[in-house]
Amino acid sequence: MTVARRIGLLLSVVLLGAPTVPLRAQVNAASGAPPNIVLILTDDVGYGDIGSYGSRDIRTPNIDRLARGGVRLTDFYASPQCTPTRAALISGRYQQRVSLERALGSAGAWLSTGLPANGSTLPRLLKNAGYTTGLVGKWHLGYLPEYSPNTHGFDYFYGFLAGYIDFYTHTRGGDGLPDLYENGVAVSDSGYMTDLITSRAVRFIEKNAAQPFFLEVAYNAAHWPFQRPGHPTRAANNSRFQGPDDSLPATRADYIAMLEHADGGVGTIMATLKQRGLDKNTLVIFTNDNGGEWLSNNAPLFHRKDTLWEGGIRVPAIFWWPSVLPAGRTANTPGITMDLTATVLTAARTLVPANFEGRDLVPMLAGRMSAATLAERPLFWRIDTRDRQQRAVRRGRWKLLVDGDDQLLFDLPRDIGERHDVAASHPAVVRELQALLTAWEADVDAEATRTGRK
């Protein structure tokens, strides 16, 4: 490929993937006050495990109430694992730029890795804009103090640093050490982790009800270990990976109980907002960090977490903001994690840095902007592990999945389950998407190398 051709491809990525004009804060709320913002993430939950997304065996009335009162996205994307999604959310940029493409482990060299605090991350920008910022629950972006939530701009942090912990003893997988902190100080609290997260979220809202706040509620439900509420298991090292071949196999019933309990926590948080008179001018976003695990139901999508098939990256996403967004609307415009970053900053009337890669979704969600403006931008993914090497790009209706040496093309609106590879009948589309994917990889890898992260 010639230098001129590569530059042209890189420019096409920039022009298609970035806003055409600078994103500026918008006065959206009917009152003059900036909105409170609550971002709720669940963990490893399947696309088809939420009632408003088609679940038949799991009851999620509180999450479904958000969907009835707000806008539900059908084509929203995360990354295939939790650390990459959280890195994209906090940084506002593709996680490949900081070489956080895999879930951080909790032993060995992983303990010295994390997301650099560069002064321009989501919580820092909100804090600079006068917001009180809080995170309760899962962090999974680094263990050292320089990678901590507080260093990134969270005024308050209560939760754990690893990817998963025992829901009762709060010890982490890998080395089995205690992993529960409040603002950098180790704490020892009793209780089921989902309940501790909910209670601290409520406490944060009540304490900061008089001023604008941003609160990220990062539940670890329904990530393994699959420990249902009220039934602590007695096995050694409960904070371990649990697969279908585990010596103590979990069940779908365990998973259901965990997710339904987290939905109850969502209801408690929403009730607190209403009791404090904050519900009319609070933007609430509900989503999940990646596709579901082996006990999850990702239907009608194919495959699951750790892959770039739709079941690994497409997740539920609901936006609820009564003073701004219509109720009961469904939108099928593709969105991605960095859009949450841009949406939150814009809702908070904060300038979005020019190098951020997401778009404010509120104009589209509110019906003030044509969905076509967002639909044709390319979205990219990559996973490169010992067991799996995949790359993918979606633009409009088309998704190219490069699985090893195979190039698979899917027409997603017609084939949501990715059962019919149409690469042979659309070779020009394959070439076009492959060129965009190649240019994107060169761009993100060059930045990671330039900054010493690769």
Short mmCIF file of C-alpha atoms in Angstrom, two decimals:
data_model
loop_
_atom_site.label_atom_id
_atom_site.label_comp_id
_atom_site.label_asym_id
_atom_site.label_seq_id
_atom_site.Cartn_x
_atom_site.Cartn_y
_atom_site.Cartn_z
CA MET A 1 0.00 0.00 0.00
CA THR A 2 1.40 3.41 -0.97
CA VAL A 3 1.98 6.15 1.58
CA ALA A 4 -0.59 8.33 -0.17
CA ARG A 5 -3.16 5.54 -0.05
CA ARG A 6 -2.51 4.92 3.67
CA ILE A 7 -2.85 8.62 4.44
CA GLY A 8 -6.09 8.74 2.48
CA LEU A 9 -7.49 5.80 4.40
CA LEU A 10 -6.50 7.33 7.72
CA LEU A 11 -8.20 10.57 6.74
CA SER A 12 -11.37 8.68 5.85
CA VAL A 13 -11.39 7.11 9.31
CA VAL A 14 -10.93 10.48 10.95
CA LEU A 15 -13.58 12.19 8.84
CA LEU A 16 -16.15 9.43 9.18
CA GLY A 17 -15.52 8.68 12.82
CA ALA A 18 -15.26 12.18 14.26
CA PRO A 19 -17.83 14.96 14.69
CA THR A 20 -18.01 17.36 11.75
CA VAL A 21 -18.17 20.35 14.11
CA PRO A 22 -16.82 20.77 17.65
CA LEU A 23 -19.12 19.29 20.26
CA ARG A 24 -20.30 22.05 22.57
CA ALA A 25 -22.35 21.84 25.71
CA GLN A 26 -26.08 22.12 25.16
CA VAL A 27 -28.72 23.39 27.55
CA ASN A 28 -31.05 20.41 27.41
CA ALA A 29 -32.89 20.36 30.69
CA ALA A 30 -36.13 22.29 31.02
CA SER A 31 -34.90 23.83 34.27
CA GLY A 32 -31.76 25.94 34.11
CA ALA A 33 -29.76 23.54 36.25
CA PRO A 34 -27.27 21.06 34.79
CA PRO A 35 -28.52 17.49 35.17
CA ASN A 36 -27.33 14.87 37.58
CA ILE A 37 -25.99 11.83 35.75
CA VAL A 38 -26.17 8.20 36.90
CA LEU A 39 -24.47 5.55 34.78
CA ILE A 40 -25.35 1.97 35.74
CA LEU A 41 -23.28 -0.94 34.40
CA THR A 42 -23.98 -4.60 34.92
CA ASP A 43 -21.34 -7.23 34.26
CA ASP A 44 -21.37 -10.16 31.80
CA VAL A 45 -25.14 -9.90 31.31
CA GLY A 46 -26.60 -11.38 28.13
CA TYR A 47 -28.33 -9.24 25.51
CA GLY A 48 -31.47 -11.36 25.88
CA ASP A 49 -31.47 -11.39 29.69
CA ILE A 50 -33.34 -8.09 30.14
CA GLY A 51 -37.12 -8.08 29.90
CA SER A 52 -37.24 -5.19 27.43
CA TYR A 53 -34.75 -7.09 25.25
CA GLY A 54 -36.80 -10.25 25.13
CA SER A 55 -36.08 -12.19 28.33
CA ARG A 56 -38.73 -14.73 29.27
CA ASP A 57 -37.25 -16.27 32.42
CA ILE A 58 -35.64 -13.27 34.17
CA ARG A 59 -37.69 -10.51 35.77
CA THR A 60 -36.11 -7.05 35.43
CA PRO A 61 -39.05 -4.69 36.14
CA ASN A 62 -36.89 -1.73 37.21
CA ILE A 63 -34.61 -1.79 34.19
CA ASP A 64 -37.67 -2.30 31.99
CA ARG A 65 -39.28 0.74 33.60
CA LEU A 66 -36.31 2.80 32.42
CA ALA A 67 -36.91 1.51 28.89
CA ARG A 68 -40.61 2.40 29.01
CA GLY A 69 -39.77 5.89 30.24
CA GLY A 70 -36.82 6.50 27.95
CA VAL A 71 -35.06 5.37 24.78
CA ARG A 72 -33.84 1.83 24.21
CA LEU A 73 -31.00 1.19 21.75
CA THR A 74 -30.97 -2.12 19.89
CA ASP A 75 -27.52 -1.78 18.26
CA PHE A 76 -25.25 -0.54 21.02
CA TYR A 77 -21.74 -1.94 21.39
CA ALA A 78 -19.15 -2.46 24.10
CA SER A 79 -15.87 -4.36 23.87
CA PRO A 80 -15.52 -8.15 24.21
CA GLN A 81 -14.07 -7.92 27.74
CA CYS A 82 -14.56 -5.69 30.76
CA THR A 83 -11.26 -3.78 31.11
CA PRO A 84 -11.30 -2.59 27.47
CA THR A 85 -14.86 -1.30 27.78
CA ARG A 86 -14.10 0.55 31.01
CA ALA A 87 -10.92 2.02 29.51
CA ALA A 88 -12.89 3.35 26.54
CA LEU A 89 -15.53 4.82 28.86
CA ILE A 90 -13.10 6.63 31.15
CA SER A 91 -10.69 7.78 28.40
CA GLY A 92 -13.29 8.56 25.72
CA ARG A 93 -11.07 6.84 23.16
CA TYR A 94 -10.42 3.40 21.72
CA GLN A 95 -8.72 1.28 24.37
CA GLN A 96 -6.10 0.11 21.85
CA ARG A 97 -4.51 3.56 22.12
CA VAL A 98 -3.43 2.73 25.68
CA SER A 99 -2.93 -1.01 25.08
CA LEU A 100 -5.75 -2.11 27.37
CA GLU A 101 -7.28 -4.66 25.02
CA ARG A 102 -7.56 -7.50 27.53
CA ALA A 103 -9.09 -7.94 30.96
CA LEU A 104 -6.48 -7.22 33.63
CA GLY A 105 -5.55 -10.20 35.74
CA SER A 106 -4.99 -9.89 39.48
CA ALA A 107 -1.55 -11.39 39.90
CA GLY A 108 1.97 -11.04 38.53
CA ALA A 109 2.74 -8.40 35.90
CA TRP A 110 -0.93 -7.41 35.70
CA LEU A 111 -0.59 -5.67 39.06
CA SER A 112 1.63 -2.96 37.55
CA THR A 113 -0.62 -2.23 34.55
CA GLY A 114 -3.43 0.28 34.30
CA LEU A 115 -5.06 3.28 32.67
CA PRO A 116 -2.86 6.40 32.91
CA ALA A 117 -4.46 9.43 34.52
CA ASN A 118 -3.71 12.15 31.97
CA GLY A 119 -5.95 14.92 33.34
CA SER A 120 -8.48 14.49 30.55
CA THR A 121 -10.52 11.49 31.62
CA LEU A 122 -14.30 11.50 32.08
CA PRO A 123 -14.45 11.95 35.88
CA ARG A 124 -11.68 14.58 35.85
CA LEU A 125 -13.42 16.66 33.19
CA LEU A 126 -16.71 16.48 35.09
CA LYS A 127 -14.98 17.38 38.36
CA ASN A 128 -13.35 20.36 36.65
CA ALA A 129 -16.81 21.43 35.49
CA GLY A 130 -18.11 21.54 39.07
CA TYR A 131 -19.62 18.06 39.34
CA THR A 132 -19.18 15.88 42.40
CA THR A 133 -18.04 12.53 41.02
CA GLY A 134 -18.46 9.06 42.47
CA LEU A 135 -17.83 5.44 41.53
CA VAL A 136 -19.25 2.54 43.50
CA GLY A 137 -18.46 -1.02 42.48
CA LYS A 138 -15.99 -2.42 39.98
CA TRP A 139 -12.99 -0.45 38.66
CA HIS A 140 -10.71 -3.00 36.87
CA LEU A 141 -8.41 -0.35 35.38
CA GLY A 142 -5.35 -0.75 37.58
CA TYR A 143 -4.17 -1.61 41.08
CA LEU A 144 -1.45 0.95 41.74
CA PRO A 145 -2.32 4.33 43.30
CA GLU A 146 -1.45 6.16 40.09
CA TYR A 147 -4.18 4.20 38.30
CA SER A 148 -6.81 4.55 41.03
CA PRO A 149 -10.32 5.98 40.58
CA ASN A 150 -9.49 8.94 42.83
CA THR A 151 -6.42 9.79 40.76
CA HIS A 152 -8.63 9.82 37.67
CA GLY A 153 -10.94 12.42 39.22
CA PHE A 154 -13.51 10.50 41.23
CA ASP A 155 -14.19 12.39 44.46
CA TYR A 156 -15.51 9.20 46.01
CA PHE A 157 -14.75 5.55 45.35
CA TYR A 158 -16.12 2.51 47.12
CA GLY A 159 -15.56 -0.87 45.59
CA PHE A 160 -12.95 -3.26 44.27
CA LEU A 161 -10.08 -3.09 41.81
CA ALA A 162 -10.03 -6.59 40.31
CA GLY A 163 -12.22 -8.05 37.61
CA TYR A 164 -14.16 -10.28 39.99
CA ILE A 165 -14.40 -11.01 43.69
CA ASP A 166 -16.24 -13.28 46.08
CA PHE A 167 -19.62 -11.63 46.65
CA TYR A 168 -19.46 -12.40 50.40
CA THR A 169 -15.82 -12.39 51.49
CA HIS A 170 -14.76 -9.70 48.97
CA THR A 171 -11.54 -11.52 48.12
CA ARG A 172 -10.37 -11.40 44.52
CA GLY A 173 -9.58 -14.10 42.03
CA GLY A 174 -5.98 -14.86 41.19
CA ASP A 175 -4.27 -14.39 44.55
CA GLY A 176 -7.34 -14.55 46.84
CA LEU A 177 -6.45 -11.32 48.65
CA PRO A 178 -9.06 -8.94 50.14
CA ASP A 179 -10.17 -6.37 47.58
CA LEU A 180 -12.53 -3.78 49.02
CA TYR A 181 -11.60 -0.11 49.30
CA GLU A 182 -13.03 3.27 50.18
CA ASN A 183 -11.03 6.15 48.69
CA GLY A 184 -7.84 4.11 48.57
CA VAL A 185 -8.13 2.71 52.08
CA ALA A 186 -8.78 -1.01 52.57
CA VAL A 187 -12.06 -1.65 54.39
CA SER A 188 -13.71 -4.75 55.79
CA ASP A 189 -17.49 -4.66 55.41
CA SER A 190 -19.90 -7.55 55.72
CA GLY A 191 -22.64 -8.09 53.22
CA TYR A 192 -23.48 -9.23 49.71
CA MET A 193 -21.53 -7.12 47.22
CA THR A 194 -24.57 -6.10 45.18
CA ASP A 195 -26.23 -4.75 48.31
CA LEU A 196 -23.09 -2.89 49.38
CA ILE A 197 -22.89 -1.23 45.97
CA THR A 198 -26.55 -0.22 46.07
CA SER A 199 -26.37 1.15 49.62
CA ARG A 200 -23.26 3.22 48.85
CA ALA A 201 -24.88 4.55 45.69
CA VAL A 202 -27.91 5.65 47.70
CA ARG A 203 -25.68 7.25 50.31
CA PHE A 204 -23.78 9.17 47.61
CA ILE A 205 -27.01 10.49 46.07
CA GLU A 206 -28.43 11.57 49.42
CA LYS A 207 -25.19 13.29 50.44
CA ASN A 208 -24.82 15.19 47.16
CA ALA A 209 -28.46 15.93 46.31
CA ALA A 210 -27.93 19.70 46.55
CA GLN A 211 -25.35 19.97 43.75
CA PRO A 212 -24.82 18.36 40.32
CA PHE A 213 -23.26 14.92 40.58
CA PHE A 214 -22.03 12.14 38.35
CA LEU A 215 -22.32 8.63 39.77
CA GLU A 216 -21.11 5.45 38.10
CA VAL A 217 -22.73 2.37 39.62
CA ALA A 218 -20.65 -0.61 38.44
CA TYR A 219 -22.31 -3.81 39.61
CA ASN A 220 -20.30 -7.03 39.42
CA ALA A 221 -23.50 -9.01 38.92
CA ALA A 222 -23.88 -11.27 37.11
CA HIS A 223 -20.15 -12.05 36.70
CA TRP A 224 -18.81 -15.27 38.17
CA PRO A 225 -18.42 -16.54 40.84
CA PHE A 226 -22.11 -17.30 40.49
CA GLN A 227 -23.15 -16.73 44.10
CA ARG A 228 -26.81 -15.97 44.60
CA PRO A 229 -27.92 -13.57 47.35
CA GLY A 230 -28.60 -15.16 50.71
CA HIS A 231 -26.69 -18.36 49.93
CA PRO A 232 -22.96 -17.97 50.60
CA THR A 233 -21.07 -21.00 49.34
CA ARG A 234 -18.59 -22.77 51.55
CA ALA A 235 -16.00 -23.96 49.03
CA ALA A 236 -12.39 -22.81 49.28
CA ASN A 237 -11.47 -19.91 46.98
CA ASN A 238 -14.96 -18.94 45.91
CA SER A 239 -13.47 -16.02 43.95
CA ARG A 240 -12.38 -18.34 41.14
CA PHE A 241 -13.38 -18.76 37.53
CA GLN A 242 -16.49 -20.91 37.20
CA GLY A 243 -17.09 -22.70 33.92
CA PRO A 244 -19.44 -25.47 32.91
CA ASP A 245 -16.78 -28.05 33.85
CA ASP A 246 -16.29 -26.61 37.34
CA SER A 247 -16.23 -29.06 40.24
CA LEU A 248 -19.09 -27.06 41.75
CA PRO A 249 -21.08 -26.12 38.63
CA ALA A 250 -23.30 -23.09 38.81
CA THR A 251 -26.78 -23.03 37.35
CA ARG A 252 -28.92 -20.70 35.32
CA ALA A 253 -31.04 -20.27 38.45
CA ASP A 254 -28.02 -18.87 40.31
CA TYR A 255 -27.40 -16.40 37.50
CA ILE A 256 -31.06 -15.35 37.41
CA ALA A 257 -31.12 -14.69 41.14
CA MET A 258 -27.99 -12.52 40.88
CA LEU A 259 -29.32 -10.42 38.01
CA GLU A 260 -32.77 -10.00 39.51
CA HIS A 261 -31.14 -8.79 42.73
CA ALA A 262 -29.14 -6.20 40.78
CA ASP A 263 -32.37 -5.08 39.12
CA GLY A 264 -33.77 -4.55 42.61
CA GLY A 265 -30.77 -2.33 43.30
CA VAL A 266 -31.61 -0.27 40.21
CA GLY A 267 -35.11 0.16 41.61
CA THR A 268 -33.72 1.34 44.95
CA ILE A 269 -31.50 3.91 43.22
CA MET A 270 -34.38 5.21 41.12
CA ALA A 271 -36.63 5.44 44.18
CA THR A 272 -33.94 7.49 45.94
CA LEU A 273 -33.77 9.92 43.03
CA LYS A 274 -37.54 10.35 43.16
CA GLN A 275 -37.65 10.77 46.93
CA ARG A 276 -35.05 13.52 46.67
CA GLY A 277 -36.90 15.25 43.84
CA LEU A 278 -34.05 14.60 41.43
CA ASP A 279 -35.75 12.29 38.96
CA LYS A 280 -36.94 14.92 36.48
CA ASN A 281 -33.50 16.36 35.82
CA THR A 282 -31.30 13.29 36.05
CA LEU A 283 -29.90 11.45 33.04
CA VAL A 284 -29.82 7.73 33.84
CA ILE A 285 -27.97 5.40 31.51
CA PHE A 286 -28.14 1.63 31.86
CA THR A 287 -25.82 -0.68 29.93
CA ASN A 288 -23.48 -3.68 30.24
CA ASP A 289 -19.72 -4.07 29.83
CA ASN A 290 -19.59 -6.92 27.27
CA GLY A 291 -21.57 -9.86 26.00
CA GLY A 292 -22.89 -12.49 28.36
CA GLU A 293 -21.05 -15.55 29.69
CA TRP A 294 -21.95 -19.23 29.41
CA LEU A 295 -24.97 -19.00 31.75
CA SER A 296 -26.27 -15.94 29.91
CA ASN A 297 -28.80 -15.71 27.11
CA ASN A 298 -27.45 -13.62 24.24
CA ALA A 299 -30.31 -14.44 21.84
CA PRO A 300 -30.91 -13.55 19.10
CA LEU A 301 -27.18 -12.85 18.81
CA PHE A 302 -24.49 -15.44 18.14
CA HIS A 303 -21.68 -16.45 20.54
CA ARG A 304 -20.67 -14.66 23.75
CA LYS A 305 -18.07 -12.71 25.74
CA ASP A 306 -14.42 -12.82 24.54
CA THR A 307 -15.41 -12.82 20.86
CA LEU A 308 -16.23 -10.19 18.24
CA TRP A 309 -19.38 -11.96 17.15
CA GLU A 310 -22.43 -9.87 18.03
CA GLY A 311 -23.02 -11.91 21.18
CA GLY A 312 -19.66 -10.78 22.50
CA ILE A 313 -19.95 -7.03 21.88
CA ARG A 314 -23.60 -5.96 21.40
CA VAL A 315 -25.18 -5.01 24.72
CA PRO A 316 -28.38 -3.45 26.10
CA ALA A 317 -28.34 0.35 26.42
CA ILE A 318 -31.17 2.49 27.82
CA PHE A 319 -31.22 6.29 28.21
CA TRP A 320 -33.74 7.85 30.62
CA TRP A 321 -34.05 11.63 31.02
CA PRO A 322 -37.68 12.69 31.45
CA SER A 323 -37.15 16.41 30.81
CA VAL A 324 -35.33 15.79 27.53
CA LEU A 325 -35.93 12.33 26.03
CA PRO A 326 -39.21 10.83 24.80
CA ALA A 327 -40.69 7.83 26.58
CA GLY A 328 -40.95 4.38 25.07
CA ARG A 329 -38.83 5.03 21.99
CA THR A 330 -36.59 2.40 20.36
CA ALA A 331 -33.63 3.38 18.18
CA ASN A 332 -31.51 1.09 16.02
CA THR A 333 -28.68 3.52 15.26
CA PRO A 334 -25.33 1.89 16.13
CA GLY A 335 -23.55 3.33 19.15
CA ILE A 336 -20.38 2.47 21.06
CA THR A 337 -18.93 2.93 24.55
CA MET A 338 -17.14 6.22 23.79
CA ASP A 339 -20.52 7.71 22.87
CA LEU A 340 -21.45 7.40 26.54
CA THR A 341 -18.44 9.56 27.42
CA ALA A 342 -19.35 12.25 24.90
CA THR A 343 -23.04 12.12 25.85
CA VAL A 344 -22.32 12.52 29.56
CA LEU A 345 -19.90 15.41 29.03
CA THR A 346 -22.26 17.23 26.67
CA ALA A 347 -25.22 16.73 29.00
CA ALA A 348 -23.05 18.23 31.75
CA ARG A 349 -22.38 21.25 29.48
CA THR A 350 -18.72 20.40 29.30
CA LEU A 351 -16.61 20.65 26.16
CA VAL A 352 -15.69 17.27 24.70
CA PRO A 353 -11.95 17.12 23.92
CA ALA A 354 -11.23 17.15 20.20
CA ASN A 355 -9.41 13.80 20.34
CA PHE A 356 -12.32 11.96 21.97
CA GLU A 357 -13.87 9.44 19.60
CA GLY A 358 -17.48 9.25 20.72
CA ARG A 359 -20.51 11.28 19.71
CA ASP A 360 -23.23 12.87 21.82
CA LEU A 361 -26.26 10.64 21.31
CA VAL A 362 -28.90 12.91 22.86
CA PRO A 363 -29.87 14.74 19.62
CA MET A 364 -30.46 11.40 17.93
CA LEU A 365 -32.23 9.91 20.95
CA ALA A 366 -34.50 12.95 21.19
CA GLY A 367 -35.31 12.84 17.48
CA ARG A 368 -33.63 16.18 16.75
CA MET A 369 -30.97 14.72 14.47
CA SER A 370 -31.19 12.24 11.62
CA ALA A 371 -29.92 8.83 12.62
CA ALA A 372 -28.14 8.63 9.26
CA THR A 373 -25.58 11.12 10.58
CA LEU A 374 -24.32 8.45 12.98
CA ALA A 375 -25.25 5.25 11.15
CA GLU A 376 -22.54 5.40 8.50
CA ARG A 377 -19.53 6.07 10.72
CA PRO A 378 -17.28 3.01 11.09
CA LEU A 379 -16.92 1.32 14.48
CA PHE A 380 -13.95 -0.94 15.20
CA TRP A 381 -13.00 -3.83 17.49
CA ARG A 382 -10.02 -6.09 18.03
CA ILE A 383 -9.21 -8.98 20.35
CA ASP A 384 -5.82 -10.63 20.30
CA THR A 385 -5.28 -13.36 22.88
CA ARG A 386 -3.53 -16.70 22.93
CA ASP A 387 -6.76 -18.45 21.99
CA ARG A 388 -8.43 -15.92 19.71
CA GLN A 389 -7.39 -13.32 17.15
CA GLN A 390 -10.29 -11.39 15.68
CA ARG A 391 -10.86 -7.94 14.19
CA ALA A 392 -14.12 -6.35 13.15
CA VAL A 393 -15.58 -3.20 11.68
CA ARG A 394 -19.20 -2.16 11.31
CA ARG A 395 -20.43 0.61 9.04
CA GLY A 396 -24.11 1.02 8.42
CA ARG A 397 -25.71 -2.33 7.71
CA TRP A 398 -22.43 -4.13 7.04
CA LYS A 399 -20.12 -5.86 9.48
CA LEU A 400 -16.80 -7.39 8.47
CA LEU A 401 -15.44 -9.98 10.92
CA VAL A 402 -11.85 -11.08 10.34
CA ASP A 403 -11.46 -14.33 12.24
CA GLY A 404 -7.88 -15.54 11.81
CA ASP A 405 -7.48 -15.67 8.03
CA ASP A 406 -11.21 -15.68 7.31
CA GLN A 407 -13.07 -12.57 6.17
CA LEU A 408 -16.77 -12.88 6.96
CA LEU A 409 -19.31 -10.26 5.87
CA PHE A 410 -22.75 -9.94 7.43
CA ASP A 411 -25.78 -7.82 6.58
CA LEU A 412 -26.83 -7.28 10.20
CA PRO A 413 -30.36 -5.86 9.78
CA ARG A 414 -31.23 -8.97 7.77
CA ASP A 415 -29.03 -11.41 9.68
CA ILE A 416 -28.72 -10.41 13.34
CA GLY A 417 -27.57 -13.94 14.22
CA GLU A 418 -24.64 -13.80 11.75
CA ARG A 419 -25.53 -17.08 10.10
CA HIS A 420 -25.09 -16.05 6.45
CA ASP A 421 -21.69 -14.92 5.24
CA VAL A 422 -22.24 -12.77 2.12
CA ALA A 423 -18.59 -11.91 1.42
CA ALA A 424 -18.68 -13.76 -1.92
CA SER A 425 -21.53 -11.63 -3.25
CA HIS A 426 -20.17 -8.29 -1.99
CA PRO A 427 -16.38 -8.32 -2.54
CA ALA A 428 -16.24 -4.56 -3.01
CA VAL A 429 -17.76 -4.04 0.46
CA VAL A 430 -15.20 -6.44 1.93
CA ARG A 431 -12.32 -4.53 0.32
CA GLU A 432 -13.67 -1.18 1.50
CA LEU A 433 -14.20 -2.31 5.09
CA GLN A 434 -10.88 -4.15 5.20
CA ALA A 435 -9.10 -0.95 4.12
CA LEU A 436 -10.80 1.02 6.91
CA LEU A 437 -9.90 -1.66 9.44
CA THR A 438 -6.26 -1.74 8.31
CA ALA A 439 -5.97 2.03 8.57
CA TRP A 440 -7.58 2.09 12.01
CA GLU A 441 -5.22 -0.57 13.33
CA ALA A 442 -2.21 1.32 12.00
CA ASP A 443 -3.46 4.51 13.66
CA VAL A 444 -4.17 3.13 17.14
CA ASP A 445 -1.03 1.00 17.20
CA ALA A 446 1.13 3.93 16.14
CA GLU A 447 -0.22 6.02 19.02
CA ALA A 448 0.29 3.23 21.54
CA THR A 449 3.89 2.85 20.33
CA ARG A 450 4.52 6.57 20.32
CA THR A 451 3.36 6.93 23.93
CA GLY A 452 5.29 3.88 25.09
CA ARG A 453 2.19 1.82 25.82
CA LYS A 454 2.86 -0.87 23.19
#
